[in-house]
């Protein structure tokens, strides 16, 4: 009897029916792929399809029957957005969701410092984790193609190499918290006007050389666990279910093992979504009659319509196996990852990160003495002034509000006026100077001319009595400014600021202009204004960062991640007809091709007002002669270049040394020079360091459209070492054999 019982017991165990151990999919000690396979084997077709679409505004389903949790997502790239209602875009008005607002990603890019990117990702990841989010909808790495794009402030500039280097540490550190990055908006969402449907057409070279590299780096180096499909079309097919960019490039060439998530409302067709690589559909307005209706989420394209097509054999079962596997993998990496830390919000470390990213991102554009042989106005020496007048709506405006999905509800927000008062005390007076109306969506809030005139008159009167005037202006997060869902209506400063600048400078030559914006602006008054600072949207500690730099407590070290064209027509995207920008409302053609930003200014010899990579310091840096390890290079060798750099001034500072490569002669048109390496070094007064760059054959390749491959073409090249894309301090020729 005993043996029979033992035999039965052993048989039952071997069949797992009486398994003492945890099921594989719930067992953390098992490899993720085994857990995915096991979970899939236990799920019904209905349960697999349910994973593929939203169940609320910002969540997608898990598998309740198996104890597999839901996925919770949240904006945004600059901080964790306040809780949104279950079923609509309204705020839930919780009392525990105030967080840290970090500087906008243009500011992070302007630091040119990957360490700042790592600190950013760690801090925002801890805040997202604490808020129990599984997916953070950022960072954005679309390329700054035109200063008219309303969303450039969320991205990392005009150069694919800078954006590639600067997004990777953010993603890596964010994901160490068990929170997935969702890199966006893939791809070619380079304007907001008609973003939901504009059909972007461009050459393969522009696609591969300019618009894809940052996404490629995010996937291959950053290891991003999810990516967000963009609203627009690409060559006739919606990006959220686009065979070329999702199946062939992302999941094929780049071997992406994560999830493709739509932008909210980016899905438009069940069959295409099924076969063209979409994994999770969010935010769809499926019934076409109303948005956010009471309709259940089962009306989504990847819900019941997809289930029906699977059952009728109209789409292969392999599509749902692939989608469900990717979504389960994302769940195991996040919601079911028990190794993840607990996170935290509004810590001293997070505020320090926000402040120091701001400090390293602020760009000193101009700082010339007002009178010959006089001292420049910056840094502001308190002892020299008794009456400092701060002017401008942006000196007090809560710039965390507005702008679209990246808007934030903060626990603390130090304004520029507060920051300057903390340093200069009651020497500081304030005049609003201009008014900007409320951050709204869909239309601009008009300011009556009487208000414009009276605010300006008041500021001018006060400026007459001041020793120094600091105007904090720029753009803001209102619609048609730096805001999602619309593009700018003018390249010049809004709200009558140009007239205000002229009027202030007319009564007081000691004028410091601080621009808070995520975009370049036209500067008709540039010759008259002695000091100009590009200040970005700096987040919770913005006022402290600005005061740190204006007071000289911190020596500015930021450099521009995008060019400032003198006038809009000087920008490549805007140099052609409407089809190039903004398109004809249906179709668009990127006519500047690979000549984006400084690539256009250099190659067409149309100098920008302030160049890509430009940024001054309170000290000066002397560059020695660059020396290359050889005069020739074969296609399987590398070349090193060394440059001595010295701090020739009297204050410590940081310098960003940039290496550009120019192909002297090529079978295709190539930009005059392209950024291929950079480094940021700190130097004490008088200190000299030697910087070494290693050039590889990959740095010399261009995308060959006939071969559909990255190609090396032997010939003569030039290495340019620059303090900016136009401030070239040394050049070394070499030949590729
Ligand atoms: C918005 C934005 C996207 C955001 C999403 C959710 O339309 O385009 O960046 O993450 O919808 O708010």
XYZ file of C-alpha atoms and ligand atoms in Angstrom:
749
model
C 0.000 0.000 0.000
C 2.751 2.336 1.135
C 4.685 1.989 -2.151
C 1.531 2.595 -4.176
C 0.863 5.833 -2.230
C 4.465 6.984 -2.693
C 4.287 6.200 -6.415
C 1.088 8.236 -6.740
C 2.582 11.133 -4.809
C 5.728 11.193 -6.978
C 3.635 11.019 -10.165
C 1.406 13.887 -9.006
C 4.420 16.041 -8.141
C 6.028 15.327 -11.504
C 2.807 16.534 -13.148
C 2.987 19.698 -11.060
C -0.591 19.268 -9.936
C 0.540 19.228 -6.331
C 3.581 21.407 -6.977
C 4.933 22.704 -3.702
C 6.916 25.462 -5.492
C 5.530 28.782 -6.817
C 4.282 28.794 -10.449
C 7.131 29.851 -12.756
C 5.552 33.155 -13.839
C 5.321 34.253 -10.209
C 8.805 33.074 -9.304
C 11.328 35.955 -9.279
C 14.212 33.516 -9.334
C 13.170 32.365 -12.796
C 14.458 34.160 -15.926
C 11.977 36.698 -17.312
C 11.605 34.793 -20.588
C 10.595 31.618 -18.740
C 8.078 33.600 -16.717
C 6.666 35.147 -19.900
C 6.307 31.735 -21.547
C 4.651 30.239 -18.470
C 2.204 33.133 -18.054
C 1.274 32.997 -21.751
C 0.535 29.283 -21.481
C -1.989 29.997 -18.728
C -3.822 32.893 -20.441
C -6.931 32.824 -22.631
C -7.019 34.653 -25.971
C -9.381 37.233 -24.431
C -6.926 37.864 -21.589
C -4.043 38.324 -24.050
C -6.034 40.825 -26.133
C -7.057 42.721 -22.986
C -3.362 43.447 -22.337
C -3.120 45.328 -25.636
C -5.254 48.362 -24.857
C -6.184 50.892 -22.206
C -8.589 50.169 -19.389
C -8.502 53.788 -18.193
C -6.936 57.059 -19.266
C -3.475 56.080 -18.038
C -3.544 52.328 -17.353
C -3.713 49.084 -19.305
C -5.025 45.763 -18.006
C -3.200 42.969 -16.232
C -4.629 39.465 -15.731
C -6.676 39.558 -12.513
C -7.302 35.792 -12.573
C -3.547 35.091 -12.513
C -2.591 37.894 -10.168
C -0.767 39.759 -12.919
C -1.113 43.506 -12.129
C -2.137 46.401 -14.375
C 0.358 48.768 -15.944
C 0.132 52.355 -14.685
C 1.579 55.115 -16.872
C 2.186 58.806 -16.245
C 3.552 61.841 -17.948
C 6.064 63.313 -18.255
C 9.613 64.009 -19.190
C 10.235 66.797 -16.633
C 8.499 65.342 -13.578
C 5.605 63.053 -12.594
C 2.298 64.601 -13.615
C -0.571 64.996 -11.116
C -3.112 62.170 -10.988
C -5.636 62.229 -13.830
C -9.256 60.986 -13.610
C -10.001 57.399 -14.568
C -11.871 58.205 -17.724
C -11.084 61.751 -18.864
C -8.274 64.345 -19.038
C -9.387 66.107 -15.844
C -7.153 66.257 -12.776
C -8.224 64.082 -9.850
C -7.141 66.828 -7.421
C -5.426 64.494 -5.016
C -3.561 66.075 -2.142
C -0.500 63.802 -2.218
C 0.744 64.098 -5.806
C 2.866 67.279 -5.662
C 6.374 66.603 -6.881
C 9.660 68.126 -8.044
C 9.657 69.933 -11.368
C 12.998 69.264 -13.041
C 14.385 71.556 -15.751
C 13.047 71.008 -19.272
C 15.050 68.630 -21.448
C 16.408 71.461 -23.604
C 18.147 72.618 -20.418
C 19.477 69.133 -19.751
C 20.785 68.974 -23.330
C 22.380 72.416 -22.862
C 24.511 71.036 -20.015
C 26.304 68.759 -22.547
C 27.026 66.690 -19.416
C 25.973 62.999 -19.360
C 26.463 62.963 -15.571
C 23.622 65.478 -15.299
C 21.497 63.174 -17.426
C 22.197 60.293 -15.050
C 21.282 62.413 -12.011
C 18.116 63.512 -13.778
C 17.044 59.957 -14.579
C 17.757 58.737 -11.037
C 15.804 61.572 -9.406
C 12.779 61.479 -11.702
C 12.810 57.669 -11.526
C 12.611 57.770 -7.736
C 9.691 60.185 -7.926
C 7.848 58.053 -10.483
C 8.492 54.932 -8.408
C 7.203 56.615 -5.249
C 4.055 57.585 -7.155
C 3.662 53.884 -8.046
C 4.020 54.404 -11.815
C 5.259 51.584 -14.034
C 5.862 53.657 -17.175
C 7.058 57.262 -17.322
C 6.081 58.860 -20.647
C 9.432 60.356 -21.540
C 12.091 61.388 -22.413
C 11.280 63.091 -25.705
C 14.059 63.026 -28.302
C 12.474 64.502 -31.408
C 14.850 66.744 -33.344
C 14.572 70.546 -33.251
C 13.908 71.149 -36.952
C 12.229 74.560 -36.751
C 11.905 77.150 -33.955
C 8.180 77.247 -34.679
C 7.568 73.814 -33.119
C 5.558 74.288 -29.907
C 7.173 71.277 -28.222
C 10.907 71.836 -28.728
C 11.220 72.611 -25.000
C 10.570 68.931 -24.252
C 13.322 67.701 -26.569
C 17.124 67.763 -26.744
C 18.017 70.043 -29.632
C 18.948 69.928 -33.291
C 21.829 67.490 -33.305
C 21.288 63.717 -33.319
C 24.655 62.970 -31.663
C 24.070 65.370 -28.732
C 20.531 64.030 -28.236
C 21.813 60.437 -28.439
C 24.496 60.939 -25.786
C 22.270 62.983 -23.501
C 19.213 60.714 -23.424
C 20.919 57.385 -22.578
C 21.935 57.919 -18.902
C 18.456 59.375 -18.138
C 16.831 56.173 -19.439
C 19.290 53.821 -17.723
C 18.967 55.485 -14.298
C 15.196 55.894 -14.557
C 14.740 52.192 -15.267
C 16.887 51.163 -12.293
C 13.830 52.164 -10.258
C 11.687 49.542 -11.973
C 9.991 52.287 -13.981
C 10.043 52.013 -17.774
C 11.082 54.900 -19.949
C 8.728 55.446 -22.879
C 10.910 57.293 -25.380
C 8.871 59.637 -27.563
C 7.523 60.511 -30.052
C 8.685 57.879 -32.487
C 9.071 59.299 -35.052
C 9.197 62.614 -36.969
C 6.805 64.473 -34.659
C 8.797 67.667 -35.237
C 5.897 70.100 -35.123
C 2.551 70.368 -33.346
C 0.462 71.893 -36.115
C -1.622 69.080 -37.699
C 0.358 66.620 -35.559
C -2.481 64.094 -35.548
C -2.330 63.342 -39.242
C 0.391 65.258 -41.139
C 2.095 62.836 -43.534
C 5.846 63.406 -43.214
C 7.963 62.614 -46.273
C 11.737 62.793 -46.274
C 14.796 61.087 -47.720
C 16.224 57.926 -46.189
C 19.384 59.903 -45.461
C 17.509 62.492 -43.395
C 15.577 59.722 -41.629
C 18.652 57.647 -40.727
C 21.215 60.430 -40.220
C 19.091 63.019 -38.382
C 15.762 61.768 -36.997
C 16.413 58.137 -35.914
C 19.819 58.164 -34.132
C 18.549 59.370 -30.741
C 15.810 56.717 -30.732
C 18.372 54.097 -31.810
C 20.665 55.080 -28.942
C 17.723 55.051 -26.520
C 16.977 51.440 -27.532
C 20.465 50.027 -28.089
C 22.444 51.914 -25.406
C 19.642 53.097 -23.138
C 17.853 49.742 -23.153
C 14.484 51.498 -23.188
C 11.646 49.163 -22.155
C 8.986 51.044 -24.117
C 8.687 53.577 -26.894
C 5.796 55.851 -27.855
C 4.501 55.926 -31.405
C 3.858 59.438 -32.654
C 0.612 60.912 -33.962
C 1.779 61.781 -37.451
C 2.034 59.654 -40.573
C 5.317 58.641 -42.169
C 5.284 58.095 -45.934
C 1.563 57.533 -45.853
C 1.246 55.208 -42.854
C 0.486 56.202 -39.241
C 3.600 56.010 -37.058
C 1.775 53.998 -34.363
C 1.346 51.094 -36.782
C 4.037 51.706 -39.366
C 5.709 48.722 -41.010
C 8.975 50.535 -41.813
C 9.755 52.188 -38.473
C 8.215 49.584 -36.145
C 8.623 46.165 -37.775
C 11.671 46.711 -39.983
C 13.765 49.261 -38.089
C 12.767 49.178 -34.383
C 11.948 45.492 -33.856
C 14.024 44.214 -36.782
C 17.293 46.120 -37.147
C 17.455 47.388 -33.546
C 16.075 44.175 -31.975
C 13.846 46.140 -29.571
C 12.298 43.707 -27.029
C 10.023 46.232 -25.320
C 6.558 47.609 -25.998
C 5.341 50.105 -28.558
C 2.686 52.261 -26.918
C 0.595 54.712 -28.931
C 0.501 58.377 -28.251
C -2.943 59.018 -26.821
C -5.240 58.560 -29.756
C -2.494 57.532 -32.182
C -4.114 54.257 -33.337
C -6.400 54.379 -36.380
C -6.731 50.880 -37.830
C -7.099 47.387 -36.336
C -5.444 45.399 -39.108
C -2.411 47.704 -39.325
C -2.128 47.821 -35.530
C -2.234 44.023 -35.461
C 0.436 43.358 -38.074
C 2.632 46.500 -37.911
C 4.123 46.238 -34.462
C 1.809 48.166 -32.137
C 1.588 46.598 -28.667
C -0.543 48.830 -26.406
C -3.247 51.211 -27.629
C -3.919 54.179 -25.350
C -6.242 57.168 -25.502
C -8.242 56.263 -28.598
C -11.415 58.136 -29.406
C -12.861 55.031 -31.008
C -16.477 55.840 -31.579
C -15.610 58.862 -33.648
C -18.701 60.649 -32.322
C -17.441 61.911 -28.991
C -14.132 61.692 -27.176
C -13.989 60.123 -23.729
C -17.510 58.819 -24.153
C -19.063 56.236 -21.852
C -18.151 53.616 -24.426
C -16.171 50.808 -22.875
C -12.527 50.349 -23.752
C -13.549 47.244 -25.599
C -14.306 49.452 -28.592
C -10.600 50.135 -29.023
C -8.980 49.013 -32.256
C -6.866 46.422 -30.412
C -9.829 45.272 -28.293
C -12.901 43.430 -29.569
C -12.285 44.262 -33.255
C -8.825 42.678 -32.961
C -10.193 39.666 -31.036
C -12.741 39.111 -33.804
C -10.063 39.263 -36.523
C -7.949 36.745 -34.614
C -10.861 34.348 -34.216
C -11.789 34.716 -37.888
C -8.186 34.055 -38.895
C -7.906 37.463 -40.576
C -4.669 38.186 -38.694
C -2.112 35.570 -37.560
C -2.185 34.312 -33.970
C 1.557 35.050 -33.934
C 0.695 38.744 -33.658
C -1.059 38.355 -30.310
C 1.653 35.993 -29.021
C 4.268 38.664 -29.790
C 2.255 41.551 -28.311
C 1.315 39.669 -25.141
C 4.922 38.472 -24.659
C 6.257 42.022 -24.883
C 3.610 43.369 -22.515
C 4.230 40.582 -19.980
C 7.982 41.309 -20.229
C 7.251 44.981 -19.487
C 5.069 43.971 -16.509
C 7.786 41.656 -15.125
C 10.357 44.463 -15.470
C 8.121 46.975 -13.674
C 4.868 46.161 -11.866
C 5.980 42.604 -10.955
C 9.601 43.540 -10.272
C 10.076 42.956 -6.533
C 13.710 44.107 -6.560
C 12.796 47.720 -7.303
C 13.464 50.423 -4.663
C 10.659 52.362 -2.965
C 11.441 55.791 -4.413
C 10.931 59.214 -2.842
C 9.676 62.686 -3.800
C 10.881 66.222 -3.147
C 14.064 65.125 -1.401
C 17.050 67.426 -0.904
C 18.880 65.270 -3.448
C 16.160 65.831 -6.039
C 16.109 69.589 -5.455
C 19.913 69.650 -5.641
C 19.768 67.757 -8.942
C 17.183 70.194 -10.335
C 19.263 73.176 -9.220
C 22.576 71.864 -10.553
C 21.115 70.770 -13.890
C 19.772 74.303 -14.183
C 23.126 75.765 -13.178
C 24.956 73.694 -15.828
C 22.318 74.275 -18.507
C 21.934 78.058 -18.402
C 23.703 79.572 -21.427
C 25.460 82.940 -21.333
C 24.873 84.219 -24.874
C 26.367 87.702 -24.610
C 28.182 89.689 -21.898
C 29.857 92.801 -23.300
C 30.782 95.929 -21.306
C 28.309 98.788 -21.581
C 31.123 101.310 -21.863
C 34.530 100.708 -23.449
C 37.058 99.204 -21.054
C 34.263 98.825 -18.475
C 33.442 95.570 -16.769
C 30.661 93.436 -18.272
C 27.374 93.522 -16.376
C 27.584 89.836 -15.392
C 28.165 88.511 -12.837
C 26.146 91.095 -10.879
C 28.375 92.420 -8.096
C 26.037 93.366 -5.225
C 28.456 95.973 -3.917
C 28.200 97.920 -7.158
C 24.432 98.448 -7.077
C 21.891 99.978 -4.717
C 18.786 99.594 -6.840
C 18.316 96.544 -9.039
C 15.060 96.536 -10.983
C 13.725 93.119 -11.973
C 11.147 93.314 -14.760
C 8.986 90.711 -16.449
C 6.049 88.368 -16.117
C 8.460 85.427 -16.314
C 10.196 86.630 -13.147
C 7.139 85.525 -11.176
C 5.147 83.243 -13.489
C 4.587 79.625 -12.457
C 6.040 78.069 -15.617
C 5.331 74.540 -14.376
C 1.718 75.194 -15.368
C 0.614 74.885 -18.967
C 2.590 73.534 -21.892
C 0.424 70.461 -22.271
C 1.054 66.941 -20.960
C 4.406 67.909 -19.394
C 2.745 70.323 -16.951
C 3.378 69.660 -13.287
C 1.905 70.171 -9.819
C 4.816 71.141 -7.607
C 5.469 71.228 -3.881
C 7.995 74.042 -4.331
C 8.757 76.490 -7.139
C 11.388 79.184 -6.586
C 10.728 82.045 -9.014
C 13.514 84.156 -10.554
C 12.347 87.126 -8.441
C 12.490 85.040 -5.240
C 15.901 83.717 -6.230
C 17.308 87.186 -6.885
C 15.778 88.639 -3.719
C 17.421 85.835 -1.712
C 20.805 87.102 -2.947
C 20.330 90.853 -3.328
C 17.736 91.445 -0.660
C 15.816 94.708 -0.646
C 18.042 96.206 -3.323
C 15.627 94.432 -5.669
C 12.516 96.253 -6.935
C 10.010 94.606 -9.260
C 7.849 95.748 -12.172
C 5.789 93.358 -14.257
C 6.617 95.217 -17.470
C 4.459 93.005 -19.665
C 1.495 90.669 -19.167
C 1.040 87.305 -20.903
C -2.443 86.092 -20.091
C -3.323 82.633 -18.873
C -1.923 79.270 -20.087
C -4.879 77.995 -22.128
C -5.383 75.368 -24.784
C -6.762 76.044 -28.201
C -6.514 79.815 -28.056
C -4.365 82.678 -26.773
C -5.544 84.810 -23.856
C -5.610 88.388 -25.138
C -4.144 91.237 -23.041
C -5.845 94.648 -23.560
C -3.561 97.312 -25.073
C -4.263 99.627 -22.134
C -2.725 97.042 -19.815
C 0.258 96.603 -22.137
C 0.895 100.356 -22.188
C 0.481 100.966 -18.465
C 2.726 98.055 -17.441
C 5.420 99.220 -19.845
C 5.210 102.846 -18.683
C 5.515 101.787 -15.043
C 8.591 99.634 -15.757
C 10.274 102.410 -17.775
C 9.693 104.941 -15.005
C 11.247 102.626 -12.427
C 14.121 101.800 -14.785
C 15.080 105.465 -14.923
C 15.908 105.318 -11.218
C 17.578 101.901 -11.186
C 21.332 101.163 -11.343
C 20.709 97.892 -13.177
C 17.714 96.363 -14.932
C 17.201 92.586 -15.217
C 14.384 91.761 -17.633
C 13.159 88.164 -17.240
C 11.107 87.507 -20.361
C 11.014 85.044 -23.204
C 8.194 82.668 -24.091
C 5.934 80.741 -21.718
C 3.678 77.685 -21.570
C 0.634 79.397 -23.099
C -0.893 77.959 -26.252
C 1.058 79.028 -29.371
C 4.131 79.555 -27.207
C 6.109 76.619 -25.774
C 3.097 74.373 -25.603
C 1.918 71.029 -26.964
C -0.855 70.911 -29.493
C 0.053 74.044 -31.441
C 3.015 75.774 -33.075
C 4.228 79.326 -32.514
C 2.559 82.073 -34.526
C 5.645 84.287 -34.720
C 9.403 83.954 -34.417
C 9.705 87.208 -32.469
C 9.085 87.615 -28.752
C 5.356 87.864 -27.867
C 3.446 90.157 -25.458
C 5.101 93.392 -26.654
C 8.508 92.453 -25.229
C 10.489 93.846 -28.165
C 9.031 97.308 -27.555
C 9.605 96.880 -23.807
C 13.280 95.980 -24.357
C 13.807 99.022 -26.590
C 12.055 101.291 -24.058
C 14.018 99.992 -21.069
C 17.324 100.158 -22.897
C 16.434 103.690 -23.948
C 16.387 104.867 -20.341
C 18.952 102.526 -18.787
C 21.954 101.064 -20.654
C 22.652 98.582 -17.861
C 20.182 96.017 -19.139
C 20.509 92.266 -18.544
C 18.043 90.180 -20.563
C 17.140 86.688 -19.345
C 15.084 84.616 -21.799
C 13.120 81.729 -20.335
C 12.052 79.561 -23.276
C 12.512 76.258 -25.070
C 12.969 77.863 -28.449
C 15.070 80.405 -30.325
C 13.572 83.853 -30.822
C 14.254 86.767 -33.160
C 16.432 89.470 -31.556
C 16.112 92.789 -33.433
C 17.571 94.566 -30.387
C 20.570 92.232 -29.963
C 23.180 94.969 -30.629
C 21.720 97.202 -27.922
C 21.449 94.671 -25.117
C 24.831 94.168 -23.418
C 24.060 90.935 -21.551
C 21.787 88.109 -22.723
C 21.180 84.803 -20.889
C 19.255 81.836 -22.313
C 17.516 80.561 -19.190
C 15.247 77.619 -20.223
C 12.320 76.339 -18.112
C 14.279 75.561 -14.970
C 11.697 73.878 -12.733
C 11.318 73.929 -8.955
C 14.737 75.403 -8.211
C 14.783 77.716 -11.243
C 15.047 80.930 -9.260
C 18.017 79.562 -7.343
C 19.783 78.398 -10.497
C 19.301 81.765 -12.145
C 20.517 83.641 -9.076
C 23.495 81.267 -8.795
C 24.578 82.156 -12.323
C 23.694 85.874 -12.408
C 25.469 86.437 -9.078
C 28.563 84.481 -10.132
C 28.162 81.895 -7.379
C 28.166 79.529 -10.334
C 30.141 80.160 -13.509
C 27.814 79.436 -16.478
C 28.926 76.456 -18.574
C 25.909 75.633 -20.742
C 26.045 75.675 -24.543
C 23.213 75.925 -27.062
C 21.675 72.603 -28.180
C 20.153 74.452 -31.136
C 20.932 77.430 -33.395
C 19.374 80.882 -33.098
C 18.693 81.944 -36.702
C 18.805 85.748 -37.103
C 15.484 85.520 -38.943
C 13.101 82.615 -39.536
C 13.895 82.263 -43.236
C 17.514 81.569 -42.276
C 16.392 78.222 -40.804
C 16.560 75.273 -43.214
C 13.055 73.999 -42.538
C 11.627 77.486 -43.121
C 13.787 78.374 -46.119
C 11.554 76.584 -48.604
C 7.828 76.696 -49.318
C 4.885 75.791 -47.079
C 5.186 72.130 -48.086
C 8.464 72.039 -46.159
C 6.940 73.728 -43.110
C 4.227 73.333 -41.949
C 3.097 71.201 -44.897
C -0.090 71.611 -46.932
C -2.215 70.326 -43.969
C -2.167 66.786 -45.380
C 1.356 66.192 -46.628
C 4.776 67.575 -45.730
C 8.235 67.245 -47.329
C 11.427 67.888 -45.360
C 13.140 69.823 -48.156
C 16.237 70.801 -46.190
C 16.994 67.056 -46.059
C 20.045 66.399 -43.820
C 20.883 70.125 -43.543
C 19.110 70.669 -40.202
C 20.185 73.446 -37.836
C 23.903 74.290 -37.957
C 24.254 71.819 -40.805
C 22.208 74.314 -42.847
C 23.883 77.467 -41.507
C 27.414 76.113 -42.114
C 26.776 74.488 -45.511
C 24.699 77.332 -46.938
C 26.963 79.957 -45.317
C 24.010 81.652 -43.606
C 25.425 82.417 -40.165
C 23.119 82.014 -37.198
C 22.853 84.871 -34.703
C 24.026 82.464 -31.986
C 25.457 79.143 -33.087
C 24.809 75.588 -32.051
C 27.293 74.827 -29.266
C 27.747 78.495 -28.322
C 27.960 79.516 -24.673
C 30.191 81.975 -22.801
C 31.789 81.763 -19.374
C 32.950 84.281 -16.769
C 36.440 83.052 -17.592
C 38.177 82.352 -20.922
C 39.626 79.131 -22.253
C 42.725 78.882 -24.400
C 42.931 75.908 -26.768
C 46.303 74.556 -27.844
C 47.022 72.964 -31.207
C 45.127 69.724 -31.827
C 47.410 66.801 -32.627
C 46.263 63.650 -34.447
C 47.899 60.267 -33.943
C 48.276 59.849 -37.711
C 47.700 61.659 -40.997
C 45.893 58.693 -42.524
C 43.376 56.192 -41.216
C 42.231 52.914 -42.685
C 38.675 51.673 -42.466
C 39.511 49.373 -39.571
C 41.696 51.717 -37.529
C 41.003 54.521 -35.087
C 42.552 57.964 -34.838
C 43.149 59.826 -31.589
C 43.213 63.596 -31.354
C 44.595 65.457 -28.343
C 44.010 69.102 -27.475
C 45.462 71.026 -24.516
C 42.853 73.375 -22.997
C 43.721 75.994 -20.393
C 41.622 78.203 -18.126
C 43.190 81.551 -19.015
C 41.000 83.597 -16.683
C 40.713 84.260 -12.971
C 37.708 82.102 -12.008
C 37.158 78.354 -12.098
C 34.927 77.188 -14.909
C 33.783 74.312 -17.095
C 34.331 74.131 -20.844
C 32.651 71.932 -23.455
C 35.135 70.982 -26.156
C 33.452 69.855 -29.360
C 34.835 67.715 -32.204
C 33.236 68.085 -35.631
C 34.120 66.099 -38.772
C 33.941 67.472 -42.321
C 34.098 65.206 -45.392
C 36.035 67.198 -47.997
C 34.681 65.319 -50.965
C 31.883 62.746 -51.149
C 29.619 61.187 -53.771
C 26.628 62.652 -51.909
C 26.011 66.093 -50.430
C 27.220 66.077 -46.823
C 26.961 68.899 -44.220
C 30.090 71.070 -43.955
C 30.744 69.540 -40.549
C 28.942 67.318 -38.042
C 29.333 66.884 -34.290
C 30.933 63.507 -33.538
C 32.409 63.889 -30.014
C 32.365 66.300 -27.105
C 33.526 66.445 -23.512
C 32.987 68.823 -20.600
C 35.925 69.526 -18.290
C 36.349 71.616 -15.125
C 39.431 73.856 -14.907
C 40.723 75.953 -12.034
C 42.206 79.350 -12.977
C 45.449 78.704 -14.873
C 44.876 74.959 -14.954
C 45.468 73.094 -18.210
C 44.194 69.649 -19.177
C 44.743 67.640 -22.329
C 41.572 66.318 -23.891
C 41.722 63.161 -25.999
C 39.116 62.074 -28.526
C 39.108 58.735 -30.340
C 37.722 58.865 -33.851
C 36.373 55.620 -35.302
C 35.381 54.750 -38.886
C 31.721 54.874 -37.772
C 32.205 58.593 -37.153
C 32.912 59.067 -40.867
C 30.010 57.104 -42.357
C 27.000 58.473 -44.192
C 23.777 56.621 -44.985
C 23.946 55.467 -48.605
C 20.417 55.350 -50.004
C 21.329 53.204 -52.991
C 22.974 50.575 -50.781
C 20.470 51.149 -47.940
C 23.422 50.972 -45.594
C 25.833 53.136 -43.641
C 28.838 53.566 -45.912
C 32.489 54.615 -45.640
C 33.939 56.509 -48.576
C 37.744 56.932 -48.543
C 39.092 60.438 -49.092
C 40.148 63.599 -47.310
C 38.472 64.645 -44.053
C 38.954 67.478 -41.582
C 38.644 67.360 -37.816
C 37.460 70.664 -36.346
C 37.940 71.319 -32.634
C 35.510 73.989 -31.502
C 34.206 75.892 -28.528
C 31.044 75.991 -30.653
C 30.066 74.918 -34.186
C 31.440 78.229 -35.500
C 34.097 79.110 -32.909
C 36.691 76.697 -34.349
C 39.932 76.668 -32.340
C 41.879 74.099 -34.364
C 41.686 71.895 -37.436
C 43.485 68.679 -38.333
C 43.266 67.209 -41.848
C 43.557 63.467 -42.380
C 42.887 60.949 -45.099
C 40.765 57.819 -44.908
C 42.452 55.111 -46.979
C -0.180 63.656 -25.346
C 1.279 63.783 -25.751
C 2.151 62.704 -25.173
C 1.638 62.379 -23.785
C 0.296 61.692 -23.966
C -0.367 61.420 -22.624
O -1.009 63.933 -26.433
O 1.544 63.881 -27.147
O 3.506 63.196 -25.131
O 2.542 61.522 -23.114
O -0.589 62.427 -24.786
O -0.660 62.628 -21.986
